[in-house]
mmCIF file of N, CA and C in Angstrom:
data_model
loop_
_atom_site.group_PDB
_atom_site.id
_atom_site.type_symbol
_atom_site.label_atom_id
_atom_site.label_comp_id
_atom_site.label_asym_id
_atom_site.label_seq_id
_atom_site.Cartn_x
_atom_site.Cartn_y
_atom_site.Cartn_z
ATOM 1 N N MET A 1 13.458 -13.405 25.202
ATOM 2 C CA MET A 1 12.417 -14.332 25.590
ATOM 3 C C MET A 1 11.251 -14.278 24.602
ATOM 4 N N LYS A 2 10.859 -13.040 24.225
ATOM 5 C CA LYS A 2 9.752 -12.891 23.286
ATOM 6 C C LYS A 2 10.099 -13.496 21.926
ATOM 7 N N VAL A 3 11.351 -13.354 21.518
ATOM 8 C CA VAL A 3 11.783 -13.885 20.231
ATOM 9 C C VAL A 3 11.721 -15.415 20.247
ATOM 10 N N LYS A 4 12.141 -16.022 21.350
ATOM 11 C CA LYS A 4 12.082 -17.481 21.464
ATOM 12 C C LYS A 4 10.636 -17.965 21.439
ATOM 13 N N MET A 5 9.775 -17.270 22.157
ATOM 14 C CA MET A 5 8.358 -17.645 22.209
ATOM 15 C C MET A 5 7.725 -17.507 20.827
ATOM 16 N N LEU A 6 8.058 -16.452 20.111
ATOM 17 C CA LEU A 6 7.542 -16.248 18.758
ATOM 18 C C LEU A 6 8.037 -17.352 17.822
ATOM 19 N N ALA A 7 9.292 -17.746 17.950
ATOM 20 C CA ALA A 7 9.856 -18.815 17.124
ATOM 21 C C ALA A 7 9.161 -20.146 17.412
ATOM 22 N N VAL A 8 8.896 -20.424 18.681
ATOM 23 C CA VAL A 8 8.201 -21.664 19.055
ATOM 24 C C VAL A 8 6.781 -21.660 18.499
ATOM 25 N N LEU A 9 6.068 -20.555 18.625
ATOM 26 C CA LEU A 9 4.704 -20.458 18.094
ATOM 27 C C LEU A 9 4.693 -20.600 16.575
ATOM 28 N N LEU A 10 5.663 -20.007 15.907
ATOM 29 C CA LEU A 10 5.767 -20.130 14.456
ATOM 30 C C LEU A 10 6.023 -21.591 14.059
ATOM 31 N N PHE A 11 6.914 -22.258 14.776
ATOM 32 C CA PHE A 11 7.202 -23.667 14.490
ATOM 33 C C PHE A 11 5.955 -24.532 14.696
ATOM 34 N N ILE A 12 5.242 -24.327 15.786
ATOM 35 C CA ILE A 12 4.021 -25.102 16.061
ATOM 36 C C ILE A 12 2.971 -24.833 14.994
ATOM 37 N N SER A 13 2.829 -23.587 14.581
ATOM 38 C CA SER A 13 1.853 -23.247 13.536
ATOM 39 C C SER A 13 2.185 -23.950 12.225
ATOM 40 N N LEU A 14 3.441 -23.887 11.815
ATOM 41 C CA LEU A 14 3.853 -24.560 10.579
ATOM 42 C C LEU A 14 3.666 -26.072 10.677
ATOM 43 N N PHE A 15 3.953 -26.630 11.833
ATOM 44 C CA PHE A 15 3.780 -28.073 12.023
ATOM 45 C C PHE A 15 2.307 -28.463 11.894
ATOM 46 N N LEU A 16 1.418 -27.703 12.512
ATOM 47 C CA LEU A 16 -0.017 -28.002 12.434
ATOM 48 C C LEU A 16 -0.555 -27.829 11.014
ATOM 49 N N ILE A 17 -0.082 -26.834 10.305
ATOM 50 C CA ILE A 17 -0.522 -26.625 8.919
ATOM 51 C C ILE A 17 -0.070 -27.784 8.043
ATOM 52 N N SER A 18 1.157 -28.231 8.221
ATOM 53 C CA SER A 18 1.635 -29.352 7.395
ATOM 54 C C SER A 18 0.878 -30.636 7.706
ATOM 55 N N CYS A 19 0.480 -30.832 8.945
ATOM 56 C CA CYS A 19 -0.300 -32.028 9.299
ATOM 57 C C CYS A 19 -1.711 -31.964 8.729
ATOM 58 N N SER A 20 -2.273 -30.786 8.646
ATOM 59 C CA SER A 20 -3.644 -30.667 8.148
ATOM 60 C C SER A 20 -3.732 -30.925 6.651
ATOM 61 N N ASN A 21 -2.660 -30.776 5.898
ATOM 62 C CA ASN A 21 -2.652 -31.032 4.455
ATOM 63 C C ASN A 21 -2.348 -32.485 4.115
ATOM 64 N N LYS A 22 -2.209 -33.323 5.096
ATOM 65 C CA LYS A 22 -1.838 -34.713 4.862
ATOM 66 C C LYS A 22 -2.838 -35.434 3.962
ATOM 67 N N ASN A 23 -4.119 -35.138 4.070
ATOM 68 C CA ASN A 23 -5.132 -35.797 3.244
ATOM 69 C C ASN A 23 -4.912 -35.549 1.762
ATOM 70 N N GLU A 24 -4.394 -34.404 1.399
ATOM 71 C CA GLU A 24 -4.174 -34.079 -0.003
ATOM 72 C C GLU A 24 -3.040 -34.898 -0.608
ATOM 73 N N LEU A 25 -2.113 -35.371 0.214
ATOM 74 C CA LEU A 25 -0.962 -36.089 -0.297
ATOM 75 C C LEU A 25 -1.100 -37.604 -0.209
ATOM 76 N N GLU A 26 -2.208 -38.096 0.306
ATOM 77 C CA GLU A 26 -2.388 -39.535 0.415
ATOM 78 C C GLU A 26 -2.517 -40.162 -0.960
ATOM 79 N N GLU A 27 -2.084 -41.405 -1.053
ATOM 80 C CA GLU A 27 -2.178 -42.147 -2.306
ATOM 81 C C GLU A 27 -3.633 -42.295 -2.717
ATOM 82 N N ALA A 28 -3.866 -42.133 -3.987
ATOM 83 C CA ALA A 28 -5.206 -42.364 -4.513
ATOM 84 C C ALA A 28 -5.399 -43.866 -4.686
ATOM 85 N N THR A 29 -6.451 -44.385 -4.124
ATOM 86 C CA THR A 29 -6.762 -45.805 -4.287
ATOM 87 C C THR A 29 -8.064 -45.896 -5.055
ATOM 88 N N ASN A 30 -7.982 -45.547 -6.308
ATOM 89 C CA ASN A 30 -9.163 -45.477 -7.158
ATOM 90 C C ASN A 30 -9.438 -46.819 -7.807
ATOM 91 N N LYS A 31 -10.003 -47.721 -7.047
ATOM 92 C CA LYS A 31 -10.412 -49.000 -7.622
ATOM 93 C C LYS A 31 -11.651 -48.755 -8.469
ATOM 94 N N ARG A 32 -11.655 -49.342 -9.648
ATOM 95 C CA ARG A 32 -12.824 -49.231 -10.515
ATOM 96 C C ARG A 32 -13.902 -50.191 -10.035
ATOM 97 N N ASN A 33 -15.144 -49.795 -10.215
ATOM 98 C CA ASN A 33 -16.253 -50.694 -9.914
ATOM 99 C C ASN A 33 -16.332 -51.756 -10.997
ATOM 100 N N VAL A 34 -16.666 -52.971 -10.603
ATOM 101 C CA VAL A 34 -16.762 -54.075 -11.548
ATOM 102 C C VAL A 34 -18.188 -54.149 -12.070
ATOM 103 N N SER A 35 -18.327 -54.074 -13.383
ATOM 104 C CA SER A 35 -19.637 -54.130 -14.028
ATOM 105 C C SER A 35 -20.136 -55.568 -14.057
ATOM 106 N N SER A 36 -21.442 -55.721 -13.976
ATOM 107 C CA SER A 36 -22.026 -57.063 -14.063
ATOM 108 C C SER A 36 -22.171 -57.508 -15.513
ATOM 109 N N GLU A 37 -22.097 -56.569 -16.445
ATOM 110 C CA GLU A 37 -22.246 -56.892 -17.862
ATOM 111 C C GLU A 37 -20.910 -56.711 -18.582
ATOM 112 N N ILE A 38 -20.286 -57.837 -18.902
ATOM 113 C CA ILE A 38 -19.014 -57.853 -19.622
ATOM 114 C C ILE A 38 -19.257 -58.491 -20.985
ATOM 115 N N ASP A 39 -18.778 -57.849 -22.046
ATOM 116 C CA ASP A 39 -18.930 -58.372 -23.402
ATOM 117 C C ASP A 39 -17.922 -59.509 -23.611
ATOM 118 N N ALA A 40 -18.404 -60.752 -23.502
ATOM 119 C CA ALA A 40 -17.532 -61.927 -23.593
ATOM 120 C C ALA A 40 -16.866 -62.033 -24.957
ATOM 121 N N LYS A 41 -17.556 -61.620 -26.006
ATOM 122 C CA LYS A 41 -16.983 -61.693 -27.354
ATOM 123 C C LYS A 41 -15.794 -60.740 -27.491
ATOM 124 N N LEU A 42 -15.906 -59.550 -26.921
ATOM 125 C CA LEU A 42 -14.802 -58.594 -26.962
ATOM 126 C C LEU A 42 -13.608 -59.122 -26.167
ATOM 127 N N VAL A 43 -13.873 -59.693 -24.999
ATOM 128 C CA VAL A 43 -12.798 -60.273 -24.191
ATOM 129 C C VAL A 43 -12.126 -61.403 -24.966
ATOM 130 N N GLU A 44 -12.920 -62.198 -25.667
ATOM 131 C CA GLU A 44 -12.391 -63.291 -26.482
ATOM 132 C C GLU A 44 -11.462 -62.764 -27.580
ATOM 133 N N ASN A 45 -11.761 -61.586 -28.118
ATOM 134 C CA ASN A 45 -10.905 -60.978 -29.144
ATOM 135 C C ASN A 45 -9.546 -60.551 -28.588
ATOM 136 N N VAL A 46 -9.486 -60.254 -27.297
ATOM 137 C CA VAL A 46 -8.232 -59.846 -26.662
ATOM 138 C C VAL A 46 -7.341 -61.058 -26.390
ATOM 139 N N VAL A 47 -7.958 -62.191 -26.098
ATOM 140 C CA VAL A 47 -7.220 -63.405 -25.748
ATOM 141 C C VAL A 47 -6.453 -63.926 -26.957
ATOM 142 N N GLY A 48 -5.212 -64.343 -26.729
ATOM 143 C CA GLY A 48 -4.413 -64.931 -27.802
ATOM 144 C C GLY A 48 -2.948 -64.573 -27.694
ATOM 145 N N GLU A 49 -2.233 -64.864 -28.761
ATOM 146 C CA GLU A 49 -0.800 -64.570 -28.872
ATOM 147 C C GLU A 49 -0.635 -63.241 -29.608
ATOM 148 N N TRP A 50 0.146 -62.332 -29.046
ATOM 149 C CA TRP A 50 0.349 -61.006 -29.627
ATOM 150 C C TRP A 50 1.838 -60.707 -29.699
ATOM 151 N N VAL A 51 2.237 -59.965 -30.728
ATOM 152 C CA VAL A 51 3.630 -59.528 -30.883
ATOM 153 C C VAL A 51 3.647 -58.028 -31.170
ATOM 154 N N GLY A 52 4.819 -57.407 -30.980
ATOM 155 C CA GLY A 52 4.962 -55.986 -31.264
ATOM 156 C C GLY A 52 4.661 -55.668 -32.714
ATOM 157 N N ASP A 53 3.953 -54.571 -32.934
ATOM 158 C CA ASP A 53 3.572 -54.148 -34.284
ATOM 159 C C ASP A 53 4.783 -53.528 -34.972
ATOM 160 N N THR A 54 5.288 -54.194 -36.019
ATOM 161 C CA THR A 54 6.478 -53.686 -36.717
ATOM 162 C C THR A 54 6.203 -52.371 -37.430
ATOM 163 N N ALA A 55 4.947 -52.088 -37.744
ATOM 164 C CA ALA A 55 4.593 -50.817 -38.382
ATOM 165 C C ALA A 55 4.279 -49.747 -37.339
ATOM 166 N N GLY A 56 4.201 -50.128 -36.082
ATOM 167 C CA GLY A 56 3.861 -49.190 -35.014
ATOM 168 C C GLY A 56 5.090 -48.506 -34.447
ATOM 169 N N ASN A 57 4.907 -47.893 -33.304
ATOM 170 C CA ASN A 57 5.979 -47.122 -32.683
ATOM 171 C C ASN A 57 7.085 -47.992 -32.089
ATOM 172 N N TYR A 58 6.716 -49.119 -31.485
ATOM 173 C CA TYR A 58 7.682 -49.944 -30.772
ATOM 174 C C TYR A 58 7.553 -51.403 -31.200
ATOM 175 N N PRO A 59 8.252 -51.808 -32.262
ATOM 176 C CA PRO A 59 8.105 -53.170 -32.766
ATOM 177 C C PRO A 59 8.804 -54.226 -31.912
ATOM 178 N N THR A 60 9.601 -53.834 -30.946
ATOM 179 C CA THR A 60 10.413 -54.798 -30.208
ATOM 180 C C THR A 60 9.819 -55.195 -28.862
ATOM 181 N N TYR A 61 8.514 -55.165 -28.726
ATOM 182 C CA TYR A 61 7.898 -55.553 -27.457
ATOM 183 C C TYR A 61 8.056 -57.033 -27.168
ATOM 184 N N GLY A 62 8.292 -57.833 -28.186
ATOM 185 C CA GLY A 62 8.374 -59.264 -27.977
ATOM 186 C C GLY A 62 7.004 -59.895 -28.117
ATOM 187 N N LYS A 63 6.845 -61.041 -27.488
ATOM 188 C CA LYS A 63 5.611 -61.805 -27.620
ATOM 189 C C LYS A 63 4.863 -61.832 -26.294
ATOM 190 N N PHE A 64 3.557 -61.647 -26.357
ATOM 191 C CA PHE A 64 2.708 -61.691 -25.175
ATOM 192 C C PHE A 64 1.616 -62.729 -25.375
ATOM 193 N N THR A 65 1.320 -63.456 -24.325
ATOM 194 C CA THR A 65 0.195 -64.377 -24.327
ATOM 195 C C THR A 65 -0.838 -63.825 -23.358
ATOM 196 N N ILE A 66 -2.053 -63.646 -23.846
ATOM 197 C CA ILE A 66 -3.145 -63.159 -23.007
ATOM 198 C C ILE A 66 -4.175 -64.277 -22.902
ATOM 199 N N THR A 67 -4.491 -64.659 -21.663
ATOM 200 C CA THR A 67 -5.502 -65.687 -21.422
ATOM 201 C C THR A 67 -6.576 -65.122 -20.504
ATOM 202 N N GLU A 68 -7.712 -65.815 -20.451
ATOM 203 C CA GLU A 68 -8.840 -65.366 -19.623
ATOM 204 C C GLU A 68 -9.331 -66.532 -18.791
ATOM 205 N N LYS A 69 -9.614 -66.264 -17.517
ATOM 206 C CA LYS A 69 -10.185 -67.278 -16.632
ATOM 207 C C LYS A 69 -10.910 -66.571 -15.496
ATOM 208 N N ASN A 70 -12.159 -66.948 -15.278
ATOM 209 C CA ASN A 70 -12.957 -66.418 -14.163
ATOM 210 C C ASN A 70 -12.970 -64.889 -14.107
ATOM 211 N N ARG A 71 -13.311 -64.267 -15.217
ATOM 212 C CA ARG A 71 -13.417 -62.801 -15.304
ATOM 213 C C ARG A 71 -12.107 -62.081 -14.999
ATOM 214 N N SER A 72 -10.998 -62.750 -15.282
ATOM 215 C CA SER A 72 -9.678 -62.145 -15.134
ATOM 216 C C SER A 72 -8.881 -62.405 -16.400
ATOM 217 N N LEU A 73 -8.085 -61.420 -16.790
ATOM 218 C CA LEU A 73 -7.145 -61.594 -17.894
ATOM 219 C C LEU A 73 -5.764 -61.799 -17.296
ATOM 220 N N PHE A 74 -4.994 -62.662 -17.927
ATOM 221 C CA PHE A 74 -3.612 -62.867 -17.534
ATOM 222 C C PHE A 74 -2.752 -62.325 -18.667
ATOM 223 N N PHE A 75 -2.060 -61.215 -18.389
ATOM 224 C CA PHE A 75 -1.260 -60.502 -19.382
ATOM 225 C C PHE A 75 0.177 -60.488 -18.891
ATOM 226 N N ASP A 76 1.057 -61.136 -19.669
ATOM 227 C CA ASP A 76 2.442 -61.286 -19.243
ATOM 228 C C ASP A 76 2.422 -62.038 -17.911
ATOM 229 N N ASP A 77 2.906 -61.464 -16.827
ATOM 230 C CA ASP A 77 2.858 -62.139 -15.530
ATOM 231 C C ASP A 77 1.862 -61.477 -14.582
ATOM 232 N N LYS A 78 0.952 -60.690 -15.123
ATOM 233 C CA LYS A 78 0.000 -59.940 -14.308
ATOM 234 C C LYS A 78 -1.402 -60.533 -14.390
ATOM 235 N N LYS A 79 -2.048 -60.648 -13.232
ATOM 236 C CA LYS A 79 -3.450 -61.052 -13.189
ATOM 237 C C LYS A 79 -4.272 -59.772 -13.122
ATOM 238 N N LEU A 80 -5.173 -59.609 -14.095
ATOM 239 C CA LEU A 80 -5.952 -58.381 -14.208
ATOM 240 C C LEU A 80 -7.437 -58.692 -14.074
ATOM 241 N N GLN A 81 -8.106 -57.972 -13.210
ATOM 242 C CA GLN A 81 -9.548 -58.113 -13.031
ATOM 243 C C GLN A 81 -10.256 -57.300 -14.115
ATOM 244 N N ILE A 82 -11.155 -57.939 -14.852
ATOM 245 C CA ILE A 82 -11.924 -57.231 -15.878
ATOM 246 C C ILE A 82 -13.001 -56.422 -15.170
ATOM 247 N N THR A 83 -13.002 -55.097 -15.385
ATOM 248 C CA THR A 83 -13.968 -54.243 -14.698
ATOM 249 C C THR A 83 -15.158 -53.880 -15.573
ATOM 250 N N LYS A 84 -14.920 -53.661 -16.868
ATOM 251 C CA LYS A 84 -16.030 -53.350 -17.775
ATOM 252 C C LYS A 84 -15.547 -53.420 -19.212
ATOM 253 N N THR A 85 -16.506 -53.429 -20.133
ATOM 254 C CA THR A 85 -16.210 -53.348 -21.563
ATOM 255 C C THR A 85 -17.108 -52.270 -22.156
ATOM 256 N N ILE A 86 -16.517 -51.402 -22.950
ATOM 257 C CA ILE A 86 -17.272 -50.349 -23.636
ATOM 258 C C ILE A 86 -16.754 -50.278 -25.066
ATOM 259 N N ASP A 87 -17.676 -50.362 -26.023
ATOM 260 C CA ASP A 87 -17.335 -50.331 -27.448
ATOM 261 C C ASP A 87 -16.272 -51.382 -27.753
ATOM 262 N N ASP A 88 -15.044 -50.962 -28.051
ATOM 263 C CA ASP A 88 -13.984 -51.908 -28.394
ATOM 264 C C ASP A 88 -12.857 -51.913 -27.359
ATOM 265 N N ILE A 89 -13.173 -51.535 -26.114
ATOM 266 C CA ILE A 89 -12.165 -51.452 -25.056
ATOM 267 C C ILE A 89 -12.546 -52.352 -23.880
ATOM 268 N N VAL A 90 -11.566 -53.138 -23.417
ATOM 269 C CA VAL A 90 -11.715 -53.944 -22.208
ATOM 270 C C VAL A 90 -10.922 -53.240 -21.110
ATOM 271 N N PHE A 91 -11.597 -52.832 -20.047
ATOM 272 C CA PHE A 91 -10.967 -52.133 -18.933
ATOM 273 C C PHE A 91 -10.611 -53.149 -17.849
ATOM 274 N N THR A 92 -9.365 -53.094 -17.369
ATOM 275 C CA THR A 92 -8.927 -54.019 -16.325
ATOM 276 C C THR A 92 -8.141 -53.268 -15.263
ATOM 277 N N GLN A 93 -7.945 -53.936 -14.123
ATOM 278 C CA GLN A 93 -7.128 -53.389 -13.048
ATOM 279 C C GLN A 93 -6.458 -54.534 -12.303
ATOM 280 N N THR A 94 -5.327 -54.233 -11.679
ATOM 281 C CA THR A 94 -4.672 -55.238 -10.851
ATOM 282 C C THR A 94 -5.424 -55.332 -9.537
ATOM 283 N N GLU A 95 -5.227 -56.428 -8.838
ATOM 284 C CA GLU A 95 -5.902 -56.611 -7.554
ATOM 285 C C GLU A 95 -4.980 -56.278 -6.391
ATOM 286 N N GLU A 96 -3.840 -55.687 -6.689
ATOM 287 C CA GLU A 96 -2.872 -55.327 -5.661
ATOM 288 C C GLU A 96 -3.320 -54.069 -4.928
ATOM 289 N N GLU A 97 -2.626 -53.771 -3.823
ATOM 290 C CA GLU A 97 -2.953 -52.569 -3.060
ATOM 291 C C GLU A 97 -2.723 -51.314 -3.901
ATOM 292 N N LYS A 98 -1.591 -51.247 -4.594
ATOM 293 C CA LYS A 98 -1.318 -50.136 -5.523
ATOM 294 C C LYS A 98 -1.896 -50.534 -6.872
ATOM 295 N N THR A 99 -2.961 -49.878 -7.265
ATOM 296 C CA THR A 99 -3.704 -50.280 -8.453
ATOM 297 C C THR A 99 -3.038 -49.796 -9.734
ATOM 298 N N PHE A 100 -2.866 -50.723 -10.661
ATOM 299 C CA PHE A 100 -2.442 -50.411 -12.019
ATOM 300 C C PHE A 100 -3.590 -50.769 -12.940
ATOM 301 N N TYR A 101 -3.739 -50.015 -14.003
ATOM 302 C CA TYR A 101 -4.809 -50.263 -14.965
ATOM 303 C C TYR A 101 -4.188 -50.642 -16.301
ATOM 304 N N TYR A 102 -4.822 -51.591 -16.974
ATOM 305 C CA TYR A 102 -4.432 -51.974 -18.328
ATOM 306 C C TYR A 102 -5.713 -52.009 -19.146
ATOM 307 N N ASP A 103 -5.835 -51.088 -20.076
ATOM 308 C CA ASP A 103 -7.020 -51.024 -20.932
ATOM 309 C C ASP A 103 -6.625 -51.512 -22.320
ATOM 310 N N PHE A 104 -7.391 -52.473 -22.837
ATOM 311 C CA PHE A 104 -7.085 -53.133 -24.100
ATOM 312 C C PHE A 104 -8.077 -52.678 -25.156
ATOM 313 N N LYS A 105 -7.576 -52.050 -26.216
ATOM 314 C CA LYS A 105 -8.426 -51.589 -27.312
ATOM 315 C C LYS A 105 -8.155 -52.461 -28.531
ATOM 316 N N VAL A 106 -9.211 -53.132 -29.013
ATOM 317 C CA VAL A 106 -9.085 -54.055 -30.140
ATOM 318 C C VAL A 106 -9.716 -53.431 -31.372
ATOM 319 N N ILE A 107 -8.935 -53.339 -32.448
ATOM 320 C CA ILE A 107 -9.454 -52.915 -33.749
ATOM 321 C C ILE A 107 -8.882 -53.884 -34.772
ATOM 322 N N ASP A 108 -9.772 -54.661 -35.393
ATOM 323 C CA ASP A 108 -9.387 -55.715 -36.338
ATOM 324 C C ASP A 108 -8.414 -56.677 -35.665
ATOM 325 N N LYS A 109 -7.219 -56.796 -36.204
ATOM 326 C CA LYS A 109 -6.221 -57.708 -35.636
ATOM 327 C C LYS A 109 -5.129 -56.937 -34.897
ATOM 328 N N LYS A 110 -5.445 -55.715 -34.491
ATOM 329 C CA LYS A 110 -4.499 -54.893 -33.739
ATOM 330 C C LYS A 110 -5.019 -54.693 -32.321
ATOM 331 N N LEU A 111 -4.089 -54.697 -31.389
ATOM 332 C CA LEU A 111 -4.413 -54.498 -29.982
ATOM 333 C C LEU A 111 -3.514 -53.388 -29.450
ATOM 334 N N THR A 112 -4.125 -52.389 -28.841
ATOM 335 C CA THR A 112 -3.352 -51.339 -28.185
ATOM 336 C C THR A 112 -3.607 -51.458 -26.694
ATOM 337 N N VAL A 113 -2.529 -51.560 -25.920
ATOM 338 C CA VAL A 113 -2.619 -51.689 -24.470
ATOM 339 C C VAL A 113 -2.223 -50.349 -23.866
ATOM 340 N N TYR A 114 -3.128 -49.796 -23.046
ATOM 341 C CA TYR A 114 -2.889 -48.509 -22.394
ATOM 342 C C TYR A 114 -2.649 -48.750 -20.903
ATOM 343 N N PRO A 115 -1.391 -48.835 -20.461
ATOM 344 C CA PRO A 115 -1.126 -49.000 -19.032
ATOM 345 C C PRO A 115 -1.153 -47.650 -18.317
ATOM 346 N N SER A 116 -1.631 -47.657 -17.080
ATOM 347 C CA SER A 116 -1.641 -46.435 -16.269
ATOM 348 C C SER A 116 -1.704 -46.831 -14.792
ATOM 349 N N TYR A 117 -1.531 -45.852 -13.922
ATOM 350 C CA TYR A 117 -1.591 -46.102 -12.485
ATOM 351 C C TYR A 117 -2.148 -44.873 -11.782
ATOM 352 N N SER A 118 -2.605 -45.074 -10.551
ATOM 353 C CA SER A 118 -3.149 -43.973 -9.756
ATOM 354 C C SER A 118 -2.020 -43.070 -9.287
ATOM 355 N N THR A 119 -2.314 -41.788 -9.180
ATOM 356 C CA THR A 119 -1.351 -40.837 -8.640
ATOM 357 C C THR A 119 -1.960 -40.167 -7.422
ATOM 358 N N ARG A 120 -1.125 -39.496 -6.678
ATOM 359 C CA ARG A 120 -1.617 -38.766 -5.510
ATOM 360 C C ARG A 120 -2.488 -37.612 -5.952
ATOM 361 N N LYS A 121 -3.412 -37.230 -5.099
ATOM 362 C CA LYS A 121 -4.277 -36.089 -5.409
ATOM 363 C C LYS A 121 -3.421 -34.851 -5.623
ATOM 364 N N GLY A 122 -3.737 -34.119 -6.679
ATOM 365 C CA GLY A 122 -3.006 -32.899 -6.971
ATOM 366 C C GLY A 122 -1.763 -33.112 -7.817
ATOM 367 N N PHE A 123 -1.403 -34.362 -8.085
ATOM 368 C CA PHE A 123 -0.233 -34.664 -8.896
ATOM 369 C C PHE A 123 -0.686 -35.062 -10.293
ATOM 370 N N THR A 124 0.171 -34.831 -11.280
ATOM 371 C CA THR A 124 -0.146 -35.243 -12.645
ATOM 372 C C THR A 124 0.654 -36.489 -12.986
ATOM 373 N N GLY A 125 0.313 -37.105 -14.090
ATOM 374 C CA GLY A 125 1.018 -38.306 -14.517
ATOM 375 C C GLY A 125 0.143 -39.527 -14.350
ATOM 376 N N GLY A 126 0.747 -40.672 -14.469
ATOM 377 C CA GLY A 126 0.027 -41.919 -14.296
ATOM 378 C C GLY A 126 -0.207 -42.669 -15.586
ATOM 379 N N SER A 127 -0.142 -41.992 -16.720
ATOM 380 C CA SER A 127 -0.346 -42.663 -18.009
ATOM 381 C C SER A 127 1.008 -43.030 -18.602
ATOM 382 N N LEU A 128 1.152 -44.291 -18.966
ATOM 383 C CA LEU A 128 2.388 -44.765 -19.577
ATOM 384 C C LEU A 128 2.201 -44.888 -21.081
ATOM 385 N N ALA A 129 3.288 -45.084 -21.798
ATOM 386 C CA ALA A 129 3.225 -45.190 -23.262
ATOM 387 C C ALA A 129 2.412 -46.422 -23.667
ATOM 388 N N PRO A 130 1.522 -46.272 -24.641
ATOM 389 C CA PRO A 130 0.730 -47.426 -25.089
ATOM 390 C C PRO A 130 1.595 -48.432 -25.845
ATOM 391 N N MET A 131 1.187 -49.691 -25.779
ATOM 392 C CA MET A 131 1.870 -50.755 -26.512
ATOM 393 C C MET A 131 1.000 -51.157 -27.688
ATOM 394 N N GLU A 132 1.566 -51.148 -28.873
ATOM 395 C CA GLU A 132 0.835 -51.530 -30.079
ATOM 396 C C GLU A 132 1.236 -52.946 -30.466
ATOM 397 N N LEU A 133 0.260 -53.850 -30.473
ATOM 398 C CA LEU A 133 0.508 -55.259 -30.748
ATOM 399 C C LEU A 133 -0.369 -55.730 -31.897
ATOM 400 N N ILE A 134 0.079 -56.798 -32.565
ATOM 401 C CA ILE A 134 -0.724 -57.430 -33.613
ATOM 402 C C ILE A 134 -0.808 -58.921 -33.308
ATOM 403 N N LYS A 135 -1.857 -59.569 -33.832
ATOM 404 C CA LYS A 135 -2.031 -61.016 -33.644
ATOM 405 C C LYS A 135 -0.832 -61.741 -34.222
ATOM 406 N N ASP A 136 -0.328 -62.691 -33.468
ATOM 407 C CA ASP A 136 0.788 -63.503 -33.947
ATOM 408 C C ASP A 136 0.245 -64.503 -34.953
ATOM 409 N N GLY A 137 0.737 -64.437 -36.167
ATOM 410 C CA GLY A 137 0.233 -65.279 -37.244
ATOM 411 C C GLY A 137 0.750 -66.701 -37.221
ATOM 412 N N LYS A 138 1.567 -67.061 -36.254
ATOM 413 C CA LYS A 138 2.151 -68.410 -36.211
ATOM 414 C C LYS A 138 1.168 -69.427 -35.713
#
């Protein structure tokens, strides 16, 4: 009888401990704050036709068209909210429940896109391989 009671108490204790850690495993919903000051000229530099950089790591990305409308960038089939601009980087995020980030760094006629996503607290990862693009000369 004592062994059964001890087993039940142990099970209840483990169950309560696992429930109390639930907050640590919840999805991170780190929406970026939207800045009121966006550098329109920098955003204009991102807009256009882009192709994979043949001198870069991945020349076979294909062709991308980036457009801008109402403080949003349209990249491939994704609508991205522009959150801020700093130096030569345009920071964006998706408006979906699961937030993805696409940060665009412009240097001359080269564009590097840094995709990433939120991870659970305590987990690593979230950064994907950057895409190196150049202005389409056509």
